[in-house]
Short mmCIF file of C-alpha atoms and ligand atoms in Angstrom, two decimals:
data_model
loop_
_atom_site.label_atom_id
_atom_site.label_comp_id
_atom_site.label_asym_id
_atom_site.label_seq_id
_atom_site.Cartn_x
_atom_site.Cartn_y
_atom_site.Cartn_z
CA MET A 1 -0.09 -0.14 -0.22
CA GLY A 2 1.40 3.12 -0.81
CA SER A 3 0.42 6.43 -2.99
CA PHE A 4 0.86 7.04 -6.49
CA TYR A 5 0.55 10.36 -8.24
CA LEU A 6 0.62 10.26 -12.29
CA THR A 7 0.01 13.00 -14.93
CA THR A 8 -0.50 12.80 -18.80
CA PRO A 9 0.06 15.76 -21.14
CA ILE A 10 -2.53 18.38 -20.61
CA TYR A 11 -3.44 18.63 -24.40
CA TYR A 12 -3.84 21.77 -26.72
CA ALA A 13 -7.71 23.06 -26.34
CA SER A 14 -6.72 24.18 -30.24
CA GLY A 15 -7.84 20.70 -31.81
CA GLU A 16 -10.01 17.58 -31.45
CA PRO A 17 -8.71 14.69 -29.13
CA HIS A 18 -7.07 12.11 -31.79
CA LEU A 19 -5.53 8.61 -31.59
CA GLY A 20 -2.20 10.13 -29.97
CA HIS A 21 -3.55 11.68 -27.38
CA ALA A 22 -6.26 8.90 -26.25
CA TYR A 23 -2.75 6.49 -26.15
CA THR A 24 -1.12 8.44 -23.54
CA THR A 25 -4.02 8.82 -21.52
CA ILE A 26 -4.76 4.97 -21.61
CA LEU A 27 -1.62 4.14 -20.78
CA ALA A 28 -1.78 6.56 -17.62
CA ASP A 29 -5.53 5.22 -17.33
CA VAL A 30 -3.99 1.51 -17.32
CA LEU A 31 -1.51 2.37 -14.71
CA ALA A 32 -3.93 4.60 -12.90
CA ARG A 33 -6.05 0.90 -12.41
CA TYR A 34 -3.34 -0.87 -12.10
CA HIS A 35 -2.16 0.77 -9.01
CA ARG A 36 -5.48 1.48 -7.28
CA ARG A 37 -5.76 -2.83 -7.87
CA ALA A 38 -2.57 -3.15 -5.95
CA GLY A 39 -3.89 -1.04 -3.49
CA ASP A 40 -2.45 2.74 -4.07
CA ASP A 41 -3.64 5.61 -3.41
CA VAL A 42 -3.74 7.16 -6.68
CA LEU A 43 -3.97 10.67 -8.30
CA PHE A 44 -4.59 10.50 -11.76
CA LEU A 45 -4.53 13.50 -13.57
CA THR A 46 -5.00 15.21 -17.19
CA GLY A 47 -6.30 18.14 -18.76
CA THR A 48 -6.43 21.03 -21.27
CA ASP A 49 -3.45 23.36 -22.02
CA GLU A 50 -5.10 27.18 -23.19
CA HIS A 51 -2.98 29.40 -22.95
CA GLY A 52 -0.24 30.75 -25.89
CA GLN A 53 -0.26 32.01 -29.64
CA LYS A 54 -1.49 28.84 -30.63
CA ILE A 55 -4.90 28.86 -28.62
CA GLN A 56 -4.98 32.34 -29.74
CA GLU A 57 -4.73 32.06 -33.55
CA ALA A 58 -7.04 28.72 -33.52
CA ALA A 59 -9.62 30.94 -31.56
CA ALA A 60 -9.91 33.64 -34.07
CA GLU A 61 -10.13 31.24 -37.37
CA HIS A 62 -13.20 29.99 -35.74
CA GLY A 63 -14.29 33.41 -35.10
CA LEU A 64 -14.71 32.70 -31.07
CA THR A 65 -12.79 34.06 -27.92
CA PRO A 66 -10.11 31.76 -26.54
CA LEU A 67 -12.08 31.02 -23.96
CA GLU A 68 -15.10 30.10 -25.80
CA LEU A 69 -12.66 27.96 -28.22
CA CYS A 70 -11.67 26.43 -24.84
CA ASP A 71 -14.85 25.11 -23.33
CA ARG A 72 -15.84 23.68 -26.80
CA MET A 73 -12.48 21.73 -26.83
CA VAL A 74 -12.97 20.21 -22.95
CA ASP A 75 -16.34 18.87 -23.72
CA ARG A 76 -14.70 17.04 -26.43
CA PHE A 77 -11.81 15.57 -24.36
CA LYS A 78 -14.12 15.33 -21.43
CA ALA A 79 -16.71 13.58 -23.50
CA ALA A 80 -13.87 11.15 -25.59
CA TRP A 81 -12.40 10.26 -22.37
CA VAL A 82 -15.69 8.57 -20.67
CA GLU A 83 -15.88 7.04 -23.81
CA LEU A 84 -12.87 5.26 -23.29
CA GLY A 85 -13.18 4.31 -20.09
CA ILE A 86 -10.78 6.71 -18.54
CA SER A 87 -10.82 6.78 -15.15
CA ASN A 88 -8.81 9.97 -14.07
CA ASP A 89 -9.08 11.77 -10.58
CA ARG A 90 -8.69 15.08 -11.87
CA PHE A 91 -9.27 17.02 -15.08
CA ILE A 92 -7.11 20.04 -14.99
CA ARG A 93 -7.92 23.41 -17.12
CA THR A 94 -4.76 26.04 -17.67
CA THR A 95 -7.42 28.80 -16.96
CA GLU A 96 -8.59 27.85 -13.75
CA PRO A 97 -8.16 30.23 -11.40
CA GLU A 98 -6.46 28.13 -8.95
CA HIS A 99 -3.71 27.50 -11.91
CA ILE A 100 -3.43 31.30 -12.41
CA ALA A 101 -2.38 31.80 -8.73
CA VAL A 102 -0.60 29.26 -8.85
CA VAL A 103 1.66 30.14 -11.48
CA GLY A 104 2.04 33.56 -10.77
CA ALA A 105 3.27 32.23 -7.15
CA LEU A 106 5.75 30.17 -8.58
CA LEU A 107 7.30 33.05 -10.45
CA GLU A 108 7.78 34.75 -7.95
CA ARG A 109 9.39 32.65 -5.90
CA LEU A 110 11.93 32.49 -9.30
CA TYR A 111 11.64 36.11 -9.21
CA ASP A 112 12.79 36.15 -5.05
CA ASN A 113 15.17 33.82 -5.54
CA GLY A 114 17.41 35.48 -8.23
CA PHE A 115 16.99 33.39 -10.91
CA ILE A 116 15.47 36.02 -13.35
CA TYR A 117 16.05 38.90 -15.76
CA GLU A 118 14.86 40.57 -18.85
CA ALA A 119 16.88 41.12 -22.20
CA GLU A 120 15.70 41.15 -25.24
CA TYR A 121 15.49 37.55 -27.57
CA THR A 122 16.07 37.39 -30.82
CA GLY A 123 15.29 34.01 -32.84
CA TRP A 124 12.95 31.91 -34.54
CA TYR A 125 9.34 30.67 -32.90
CA SER A 126 7.80 28.04 -33.79
CA VAL A 127 3.36 28.45 -32.96
CA GLY A 128 2.87 24.80 -33.73
CA GLN A 129 5.48 24.00 -31.20
CA GLU A 130 5.17 26.77 -28.83
CA ARG A 131 9.09 26.87 -28.89
CA TYR A 132 11.59 28.85 -30.32
CA PHE A 133 14.22 26.94 -32.10
CA THR A 134 17.97 28.15 -33.07
CA GLU A 135 19.35 28.94 -36.39
CA LYS A 136 20.96 25.27 -36.16
CA GLU A 137 17.90 23.52 -34.92
CA ILE A 138 15.81 24.80 -38.02
CA GLY A 139 18.35 24.02 -41.03
CA PRO A 140 18.50 25.81 -44.28
CA ASP A 141 15.19 25.12 -44.78
CA ARG A 142 13.83 27.23 -41.77
CA VAL A 143 11.37 24.53 -40.52
CA ASP A 144 10.24 23.48 -37.26
CA PRO A 145 12.13 20.60 -36.31
CA ILE A 146 9.51 18.60 -34.65
CA ALA A 147 6.75 18.42 -37.08
CA GLY A 148 8.26 20.56 -40.07
CA GLY A 149 6.03 23.76 -39.58
CA PRO A 150 6.92 26.77 -40.15
CA VAL A 151 9.03 29.46 -37.76
CA THR A 152 8.87 33.17 -37.59
CA ARG A 153 11.52 35.47 -36.57
CA ILE A 154 10.80 37.46 -33.55
CA ARG A 155 13.09 40.23 -31.26
CA GLU A 156 11.63 41.34 -28.85
CA LYS A 157 11.87 42.16 -24.80
CA ASN A 158 11.09 38.66 -22.67
CA TRP A 159 11.57 37.64 -19.11
CA PHE A 160 14.35 35.05 -18.75
CA PHE A 161 14.87 32.31 -16.23
CA ARG A 162 18.77 31.33 -15.49
CA MET A 163 18.31 28.02 -16.68
CA SER A 164 21.88 27.80 -17.64
CA LEU A 165 23.09 27.44 -13.97
CA PHE A 166 20.41 24.30 -12.95
CA ARG A 167 22.73 21.86 -15.83
CA ASP A 168 25.22 20.57 -13.84
CA ARG A 169 22.60 19.65 -11.63
CA LEU A 170 20.88 18.49 -13.73
CA VAL A 171 23.08 16.39 -15.93
CA GLU A 172 24.32 14.83 -12.14
CA HIS A 173 20.84 14.03 -11.54
CA ILE A 174 20.35 12.31 -14.83
CA GLU A 175 23.73 10.26 -14.38
CA LYS A 176 22.96 9.31 -11.17
CA ASN A 177 19.04 7.80 -11.87
CA PRO A 178 19.91 5.87 -14.73
CA GLU A 179 15.71 5.40 -14.53
CA TRP A 180 14.88 8.73 -14.21
CA ILE A 181 13.95 9.32 -18.06
CA VAL A 182 13.14 6.23 -20.22
CA PRO A 183 13.08 4.44 -22.27
CA ALA A 184 16.96 5.07 -22.36
CA THR A 185 16.95 6.55 -25.55
CA ARG A 186 15.22 9.09 -24.47
CA ARG A 187 17.97 9.74 -21.78
CA ASN A 188 20.63 9.84 -23.91
CA GLU A 189 18.75 12.10 -26.22
CA VAL A 190 18.62 14.30 -23.37
CA LEU A 191 22.04 13.87 -22.28
CA GLY A 192 22.89 14.80 -25.70
CA PHE A 193 21.18 17.91 -25.71
CA LEU A 194 22.91 19.00 -22.39
CA SER A 195 25.83 18.30 -23.94
CA GLN A 196 25.70 21.10 -25.84
CA GLY A 197 25.30 23.59 -23.13
CA LEU A 198 22.26 24.83 -21.65
CA GLY A 199 20.91 28.49 -22.58
CA ASP A 200 18.73 30.37 -20.27
CA LEU A 201 15.15 30.26 -20.79
CA SER A 202 12.71 32.88 -22.16
CA ILE A 203 9.80 32.95 -19.79
CA SER A 204 7.95 35.59 -21.01
CA ARG A 205 5.99 37.26 -24.53
CA PRO A 206 4.64 40.59 -24.46
CA ARG A 207 1.02 41.21 -24.66
CA SER A 208 1.56 43.25 -27.45
CA ARG A 209 1.82 40.15 -29.23
CA ILE A 210 0.53 37.55 -27.24
CA HIS A 211 -2.52 38.48 -25.78
CA TRP A 212 -3.87 34.99 -24.21
CA GLY A 213 -1.32 34.59 -21.28
CA ILE A 214 -1.06 34.83 -17.36
CA PRO A 215 0.44 38.12 -16.74
CA ILE A 216 3.68 38.25 -15.12
CA PRO A 217 2.78 39.37 -11.42
CA TRP A 218 5.53 41.92 -11.55
CA ASP A 219 4.92 42.83 -15.42
CA PRO A 220 1.78 42.84 -16.46
CA ASP A 221 2.75 44.36 -19.94
CA GLN A 222 4.32 40.38 -20.15
CA VAL A 223 2.27 37.36 -20.16
CA THR A 224 3.73 34.02 -19.00
CA TYR A 225 5.35 31.56 -21.47
CA VAL A 226 2.99 28.83 -22.20
CA TRP A 227 4.85 25.54 -21.44
CA VAL A 228 6.09 27.77 -18.33
CA ASP A 229 2.24 27.88 -17.72
CA ALA A 230 1.52 24.45 -18.65
CA LEU A 231 4.08 22.44 -16.70
CA THR A 232 3.06 24.14 -13.34
CA ASN A 233 -0.29 22.47 -13.72
CA TYR A 234 1.27 19.65 -12.85
CA VAL A 235 2.24 20.85 -9.32
CA THR A 236 -1.20 22.57 -9.14
CA ALA A 237 -3.01 19.48 -9.59
CA ALA A 238 -0.49 18.39 -6.10
CA GLY A 239 -1.75 21.24 -4.20
CA ALA A 240 2.08 21.70 -3.72
CA VAL A 241 1.98 25.22 -3.59
CA ASP A 242 -0.41 27.58 -1.88
CA PRO A 243 -1.20 30.85 -3.90
CA ASP A 244 -2.67 32.34 -0.79
CA ALA A 245 0.38 32.09 1.40
CA PRO A 246 2.09 35.42 1.96
CA ARG A 247 4.81 36.13 -0.73
CA GLY A 248 7.71 34.27 0.33
CA ARG A 249 6.35 32.03 1.73
CA ARG A 250 3.53 30.55 -0.87
CA GLY A 251 3.71 27.24 0.47
CA PHE A 252 7.04 26.11 -0.71
CA GLY A 253 8.46 23.54 0.99
CA ASP A 254 5.94 23.95 3.73
CA PRO A 255 4.16 20.74 5.17
CA LEU A 256 1.04 20.99 2.79
CA PRO A 257 -1.07 17.90 2.12
CA SER A 258 0.65 18.02 -0.70
CA ARG A 259 1.01 14.81 -3.88
CA TRP A 260 4.19 16.44 -4.97
CA PRO A 261 6.35 14.69 -6.45
CA ALA A 262 4.71 13.06 -9.06
CA ASP A 263 5.67 9.41 -9.48
CA VAL A 264 5.46 9.68 -13.24
CA HIS A 265 4.85 11.75 -15.87
CA LEU A 266 4.20 10.20 -19.12
CA MET A 267 4.24 11.99 -22.53
CA GLY A 268 5.13 11.19 -25.80
CA LYS A 269 9.03 12.03 -27.61
CA ASP A 270 7.86 15.06 -28.97
CA ILE A 271 8.10 16.92 -25.64
CA ILE A 272 10.66 15.19 -24.16
CA THR A 273 13.07 18.18 -23.53
CA THR A 274 10.32 20.03 -22.00
CA HIS A 275 10.05 18.13 -19.62
CA ALA A 276 13.22 16.43 -19.35
CA VAL A 277 14.85 19.82 -18.85
CA TYR A 278 12.88 22.79 -19.32
CA TRP A 279 11.01 21.44 -16.03
CA PRO A 280 12.86 20.15 -13.75
CA THR A 281 15.36 23.00 -13.84
CA LEU A 282 12.60 25.31 -12.62
CA LEU A 283 11.24 22.93 -10.05
CA MET A 284 15.09 23.04 -8.73
CA GLY A 285 15.12 27.22 -9.34
CA ALA A 286 11.39 27.05 -7.18
CA ASP A 287 13.01 24.78 -4.65
CA LEU A 288 10.32 21.68 -5.16
CA ALA A 289 11.06 18.17 -5.53
CA LEU A 290 12.05 16.47 -8.69
CA PRO A 291 9.28 14.32 -10.77
CA ARG A 292 10.38 10.44 -9.88
CA LYS A 293 10.14 9.31 -13.28
CA ILE A 294 9.47 10.73 -16.85
CA LEU A 295 8.19 8.50 -19.22
CA ALA A 296 8.44 9.41 -23.21
CA HIS A 297 6.80 6.91 -25.34
CA GLY A 298 6.91 7.01 -28.73
CA TRP A 299 4.69 8.07 -31.95
CA TRP A 300 1.93 6.16 -33.48
CA VAL A 301 2.66 6.70 -37.38
CA VAL A 302 0.80 5.51 -40.38
CA GLY A 303 3.42 4.47 -42.82
CA ASP A 304 6.38 6.30 -42.16
CA THR A 305 4.28 9.60 -41.04
CA LYS A 306 3.59 10.35 -37.31
CA MET A 307 -0.21 10.69 -36.92
CA SER A 308 -0.93 14.38 -36.40
CA LYS A 309 -3.41 16.84 -36.38
CA SER A 310 -1.31 18.91 -38.16
CA LEU A 311 -0.66 16.70 -40.76
CA GLY A 312 -4.07 16.09 -41.65
CA ASN A 313 -3.79 11.82 -40.95
CA VAL A 314 -6.26 11.55 -38.18
CA VAL A 315 -7.48 8.36 -37.01
CA ASP A 316 -10.33 9.13 -34.74
CA PRO A 317 -10.04 6.62 -31.71
CA LEU A 318 -14.16 6.68 -31.77
CA ASP A 319 -14.35 5.39 -35.22
CA LEU A 320 -12.73 2.03 -33.96
CA ARG A 321 -14.17 2.44 -30.79
CA GLU A 322 -17.84 2.31 -32.40
CA ARG A 323 -17.52 -1.12 -34.07
CA TYR A 324 -15.45 -3.00 -31.51
CA GLY A 325 -16.15 -1.39 -28.46
CA PRO A 326 -13.66 1.00 -26.46
CA GLU A 327 -12.12 -1.65 -24.77
CA ALA A 328 -10.97 -3.17 -27.80
CA VAL A 329 -9.30 -0.25 -28.81
CA ARG A 330 -7.84 0.32 -25.57
CA TRP A 331 -6.14 -3.71 -25.78
CA TYR A 332 -4.58 -2.75 -29.32
CA LEU A 333 -3.06 0.41 -27.80
CA MET A 334 -1.08 -1.47 -25.58
CA ARG A 335 -1.10 -4.93 -26.29
CA GLU A 336 0.37 -3.36 -29.89
CA MET A 337 3.04 -0.85 -29.11
CA ALA A 338 6.22 -1.85 -26.81
CA THR A 339 6.31 0.97 -24.58
CA GLY A 340 8.39 3.59 -25.33
CA GLN A 341 9.17 2.73 -29.13
CA ASP A 342 6.95 3.82 -32.57
CA ALA A 343 4.26 1.42 -33.87
CA SER A 344 2.76 1.25 -36.61
CA TYR A 345 -1.34 1.51 -36.92
CA THR A 346 -2.90 -0.17 -39.23
CA PRO A 347 -6.71 -2.05 -39.19
CA GLU A 348 -5.22 -5.78 -39.79
CA ARG A 349 -3.33 -5.52 -36.97
CA PHE A 350 -6.30 -4.02 -35.16
CA LEU A 351 -8.13 -7.01 -36.11
CA THR A 352 -5.73 -9.78 -35.07
CA ARG A 353 -5.71 -8.18 -31.68
CA TYR A 354 -9.54 -7.70 -31.65
CA ASP A 355 -9.16 -11.96 -32.49
CA GLU A 356 -7.08 -12.70 -29.60
CA LEU A 357 -9.69 -11.30 -27.26
CA ARG A 358 -12.27 -12.80 -28.40
CA ASN A 359 -10.92 -16.45 -29.53
CA ILE A 360 -8.53 -16.98 -26.58
CA PHE A 361 -9.83 -14.81 -24.04
CA GLY A 362 -13.62 -14.64 -24.72
CA ASN A 363 -13.62 -17.92 -25.38
CA LEU A 364 -12.02 -19.35 -22.52
CA ALA A 365 -14.25 -17.57 -20.44
CA HIS A 366 -17.35 -18.74 -22.75
CA ARG A 367 -16.21 -22.39 -22.36
CA THR A 368 -15.34 -22.66 -19.19
CA LEU A 369 -18.97 -21.23 -17.94
CA SER A 370 -20.93 -22.95 -20.74
CA MET A 371 -19.16 -26.64 -18.90
CA ILE A 372 -20.13 -25.62 -15.17
CA ARG A 373 -23.94 -24.83 -16.39
CA ARG A 374 -23.66 -27.88 -18.00
CA TYR A 375 -22.09 -30.53 -15.80
CA ARG A 376 -22.38 -29.09 -12.74
CA ASP A 377 -25.93 -26.98 -12.87
CA GLY A 378 -23.76 -23.56 -12.54
CA ILE A 379 -22.95 -24.66 -9.91
CA VAL A 380 -18.72 -24.04 -9.22
CA PRO A 381 -17.61 -27.70 -7.29
CA ALA A 382 -15.78 -27.74 -4.22
CA ALA A 383 -12.50 -28.86 -5.20
CA PRO A 384 -8.82 -28.23 -5.43
CA ALA A 385 -8.39 -25.22 -7.98
CA ASP A 386 -4.78 -26.16 -8.25
CA GLY A 387 -4.09 -27.57 -11.71
CA LEU A 388 -2.79 -24.36 -13.16
CA ALA A 389 -0.98 -22.94 -9.82
CA ASP A 390 2.24 -22.47 -11.27
CA GLU A 391 1.52 -21.27 -14.82
CA THR A 392 -0.84 -18.60 -12.67
CA ALA A 393 2.03 -17.52 -10.00
CA ALA A 394 4.58 -17.05 -12.96
CA ALA A 395 1.95 -15.20 -15.28
CA VAL A 396 1.21 -12.99 -12.29
CA GLY A 397 4.87 -12.30 -11.44
CA ALA A 398 5.61 -11.54 -15.01
CA TYR A 399 2.70 -8.90 -15.16
CA ARG A 400 3.36 -7.39 -12.11
CA ARG A 401 7.21 -6.90 -13.55
CA GLY A 402 6.04 -5.75 -16.51
CA LEU A 403 3.77 -3.51 -15.42
CA ASP A 404 6.17 -2.18 -12.68
CA GLY A 405 8.60 -2.00 -15.16
CA TYR A 406 7.05 0.49 -17.58
CA ARG A 407 6.75 -2.16 -20.50
CA LEU A 408 2.53 -2.60 -20.62
CA HIS A 409 2.64 -4.64 -23.75
CA GLU A 410 4.92 -7.76 -21.92
CA GLY A 411 2.57 -7.36 -19.01
CA PHE A 412 -0.35 -7.84 -21.19
CA ALA A 413 0.72 -10.66 -23.44
CA ALA A 414 1.83 -12.60 -20.31
CA ALA A 415 -2.04 -12.34 -19.64
CA MET A 416 -3.02 -13.22 -23.07
CA ASP A 417 -0.72 -16.30 -22.47
CA LEU A 418 -2.22 -17.35 -19.12
CA ALA A 419 -5.93 -17.59 -21.01
CA ARG A 420 -3.45 -19.29 -23.91
CA THR A 421 -2.16 -22.12 -21.60
CA ALA A 422 -5.77 -22.58 -20.01
CA ASN A 423 -7.38 -23.69 -23.15
CA GLY A 424 -4.53 -25.55 -23.41
CA PHE A 425 -5.54 -27.45 -20.19
CA VAL A 426 -8.82 -27.60 -21.84
CA GLU A 427 -7.52 -29.64 -24.57
CA THR A 428 -5.10 -31.94 -22.82
CA GLN A 429 -8.20 -32.24 -19.49
CA GLU A 430 -11.12 -32.96 -22.57
CA PRO A 431 -13.48 -32.30 -19.95
CA TRP A 432 -16.40 -33.36 -22.34
CA ALA A 433 -14.74 -37.22 -22.22
CA LEU A 434 -14.53 -36.99 -18.36
CA ALA A 435 -18.15 -36.07 -17.75
CA ARG A 436 -18.90 -39.27 -19.58
CA ARG A 437 -17.01 -41.05 -17.09
CA PRO A 438 -18.52 -41.80 -13.85
CA ASP A 439 -15.19 -42.57 -12.07
CA ALA A 440 -13.64 -39.41 -13.57
CA ALA A 441 -16.02 -36.81 -11.78
CA ALA A 442 -13.43 -35.60 -8.99
CA GLU A 443 -10.71 -35.08 -11.55
CA LEU A 444 -13.83 -33.26 -13.38
CA ASP A 445 -14.30 -31.27 -10.73
CA HIS A 446 -10.52 -30.44 -10.25
CA THR A 447 -10.46 -29.26 -13.72
CA LEU A 448 -13.19 -26.85 -14.03
CA ALA A 449 -12.29 -25.57 -10.54
CA THR A 450 -9.19 -24.80 -11.81
CA LEU A 451 -10.35 -23.04 -14.93
CA VAL A 452 -12.83 -20.68 -12.80
CA HIS A 453 -9.90 -19.88 -10.65
CA THR A 454 -7.59 -18.98 -13.58
CA LEU A 455 -10.65 -16.70 -15.06
CA ALA A 456 -10.85 -14.93 -11.09
CA VAL A 457 -6.73 -14.15 -11.77
CA LEU A 458 -7.23 -13.13 -15.77
CA ALA A 459 -10.51 -10.90 -13.85
CA CYS A 460 -7.61 -9.03 -12.54
CA LEU A 461 -5.13 -8.99 -14.91
CA PHE A 462 -7.10 -7.77 -17.12
CA GLU A 463 -9.30 -5.17 -15.50
CA PRO A 464 -6.53 -2.48 -16.33
CA VAL A 465 -6.76 -2.77 -19.46
CA THR A 466 -10.28 -3.38 -20.18
CA PRO A 467 -12.74 -3.13 -16.83
CA GLU A 468 -16.12 -3.65 -18.06
CA LYS A 469 -15.54 -6.97 -19.49
CA ALA A 470 -13.34 -7.53 -16.35
CA ALA A 471 -16.21 -6.57 -14.11
CA GLU A 472 -18.52 -8.66 -16.20
CA LEU A 473 -16.77 -11.43 -16.29
CA ALA A 474 -16.60 -11.59 -12.26
CA THR A 475 -20.38 -10.99 -12.51
CA ARG A 476 -20.77 -14.06 -14.19
CA LEU A 477 -18.23 -15.73 -11.93
CA GLY A 478 -20.64 -15.35 -9.12
CA LEU A 479 -18.14 -13.00 -7.06
CA ALA A 480 -18.68 -9.47 -5.66
CA GLY A 481 -15.92 -7.62 -7.42
CA ILE A 482 -12.94 -7.79 -9.33
CA PRO A 483 -10.18 -9.91 -6.86
CA LEU A 484 -6.98 -7.06 -5.88
CA PHE A 485 -3.87 -8.25 -6.38
CA ASP A 486 -3.55 -9.37 -2.73
CA GLU A 487 -6.56 -11.87 -2.91
CA LEU A 488 -5.28 -13.66 -5.44
CA ASP A 489 -3.74 -16.03 -3.38
CA ARG A 490 -6.85 -16.79 -1.39
CA LEU A 491 -9.63 -16.90 -3.99
CA ASN A 492 -12.27 -19.63 -2.93
CA LEU A 493 -14.80 -19.71 -5.45
CA ALA A 494 -16.53 -22.79 -4.43
CA GLY A 495 -20.16 -23.02 -4.26
CA ASN A 496 -20.25 -19.84 -6.73
CA VAL A 497 -23.42 -19.67 -8.92
CA VAL A 498 -22.21 -18.87 -12.50
CA SER A 499 -23.63 -17.27 -15.96
CA VAL A 500 -22.85 -17.81 -19.46
CA GLY A 501 -23.99 -14.91 -20.84
CA ALA A 502 -23.30 -13.86 -24.47
CA PRO A 503 -19.52 -13.84 -25.72
CA LEU A 504 -17.26 -11.43 -23.64
CA PHE A 505 -15.84 -10.15 -27.36
CA PRO A 506 -18.83 -10.95 -30.05
CA ARG A 507 -17.94 -11.42 -33.83
CA VAL A 508 -17.54 -8.51 -35.77
CA ASP A 509 -18.34 -9.05 -39.12
CA PRO A 510 -15.92 -7.14 -42.01
CA ASP A 511 -17.74 -4.95 -44.26
O1 ME8 B 1 2.41 19.07 -26.43
N1 ME8 B 1 1.25 9.28 -31.10
O2 ME8 B 1 -0.16 18.91 -26.14
P1 ME8 B 1 -0.82 18.38 -27.81
C1 ME8 B 1 1.44 8.79 -29.90
N2 ME8 B 1 0.12 20.91 -24.63
N3 ME8 B 1 1.64 9.87 -29.12
C2 ME8 B 1 0.99 11.33 -29.32
C3 ME8 B 1 0.65 11.47 -31.06
C4 ME8 B 1 1.15 10.21 -31.39
N4 ME8 B 1 1.10 10.63 -33.17
N5 ME8 B 1 0.35 12.59 -31.29
C5 ME8 B 1 0.01 13.13 -29.70
C6 ME8 B 1 1.22 19.43 -25.93
N6 ME8 B 1 0.37 12.32 -28.84
C7 ME8 B 1 1.17 20.71 -25.22
C8 ME8 B 1 1.68 19.49 -23.49
S1 ME8 B 1 2.34 19.55 -21.28
C9 ME8 B 1 2.49 20.03 -19.72
C10 ME8 B 1 2.17 20.36 -22.32
C11 ME8 B 1 0.44 12.49 -27.33
O3 ME8 B 1 -2.15 18.59 -28.00
C12 ME8 B 1 1.60 12.61 -26.66
O4 ME8 B 1 1.55 12.78 -25.48
O5 ME8 B 1 0.10 18.73 -28.51
C13 ME8 B 1 1.89 13.74 -27.28
O6 ME8 B 1 3.56 14.28 -26.37
C14 ME8 B 1 0.91 14.85 -27.26
O7 ME8 B 1 -0.08 13.83 -27.86
C15 ME8 B 1 0.97 16.34 -27.57
O8 ME8 B 1 -0.24 16.60 -27.18
#
């Protein structure tokens, strides 16, 4: 029993939710549910990033005020998350008064600590990424190096954070904690970035250019750089900073009932620099603890191209959901992408993964429950349920190592393998043959009790990824709820009345 605080990026409220957003949010949801099932007190945070030039321009295009656009998009994100079974504890919006106050308090803290100064900035800005890039980064074609979008030359007065002062401390932290940034490719990328030296960070924009942002507390002609605003959401939601405390105290380091630091920040690899360089140095400057882990996953690609709104090759997860159900989408995304690496979306792979749910897991449930009804009047026999004890213990171990180690695909492969093994057990035991032999009643009881026990374990293992199907299965097994991990060793289903019901994962006819 412990506590676990995890976050997704807060998504830009300038566009619709798409498969990429869904992936990170489902990844977080699976981890949140896994930790709850393991007995942890979980805080799962997601939300929307609502300030800055990108939102300002998108709103103008739609003939809306920025807040009107954000309100509209927040509804879309929230609806998508409900449809996909997301169990977030908190949805933060950067336009919330509490967050605005915390950003102001954090900036004042950096200012009071002597890490803020004013200077002229000259360089290239990408609205798409909401970031400046150097001449070298944009290359001869002068495009943003992440999505290939346009950059504009800018010369203006900004407030700066002395990020450069924290470079050595950050490098040391990364080197001393090899598991802090995962996967290792991303850690090496960050170390490579830091090896080229680290400049200071511009943390404001003139209001004359961008009006949609949080004012700098000591200079209302400037608004807070949107990444500083956005990253701060993680401490706002944790209650780590009390914006009402007197200036200079502000709750930093005070014994607030805070959830900070986060156990893990989840994100795509596109925003690793902001999370692994800007954010920890800002936290160091404000005397706040660093997050315990940063996980940057890969990209969903179509062919060789990243799926993204700006590229127009967006696959709407809700399209798949309508036909196959949201939990098939969740399963596909978690099972198919090796956490951390890129994965290519194809309808064929989606169908392969759906068939696995239907033919292995769903089939095991259906045949087991049907046999109990046919051979034992629907009542789970009182017999030892240990026919697959070793296989089950090994699968639970591999599953937990996979999820604890952020290799979710390995965990779910282990769960599916257990279902496959149990189907093999049915084939070798041949319960239909045992049922014809009066002398084999005890062996049939043992076989059926073992299969029911395995299904109860599978309900626990599948709950993080297919929560409703797991709950349905638990009900059909006559359980009051889905077992927790620490209940698996003392499951006793003898005497439970089971029900068969329709297949958990129905056949979906192709077009
Ligand atoms: O960057 N594959 O928001 P955003 C996998 N507001 N994941 C993808 C993806 C893809 N093709 N496309 C997007 C922002 N994502 C900022 C974040 S946080 C303080 C501020 C996911 O709406 C992935 O998690 O552009 C990526 O990091 C995020 O969406 C970017 O979302």
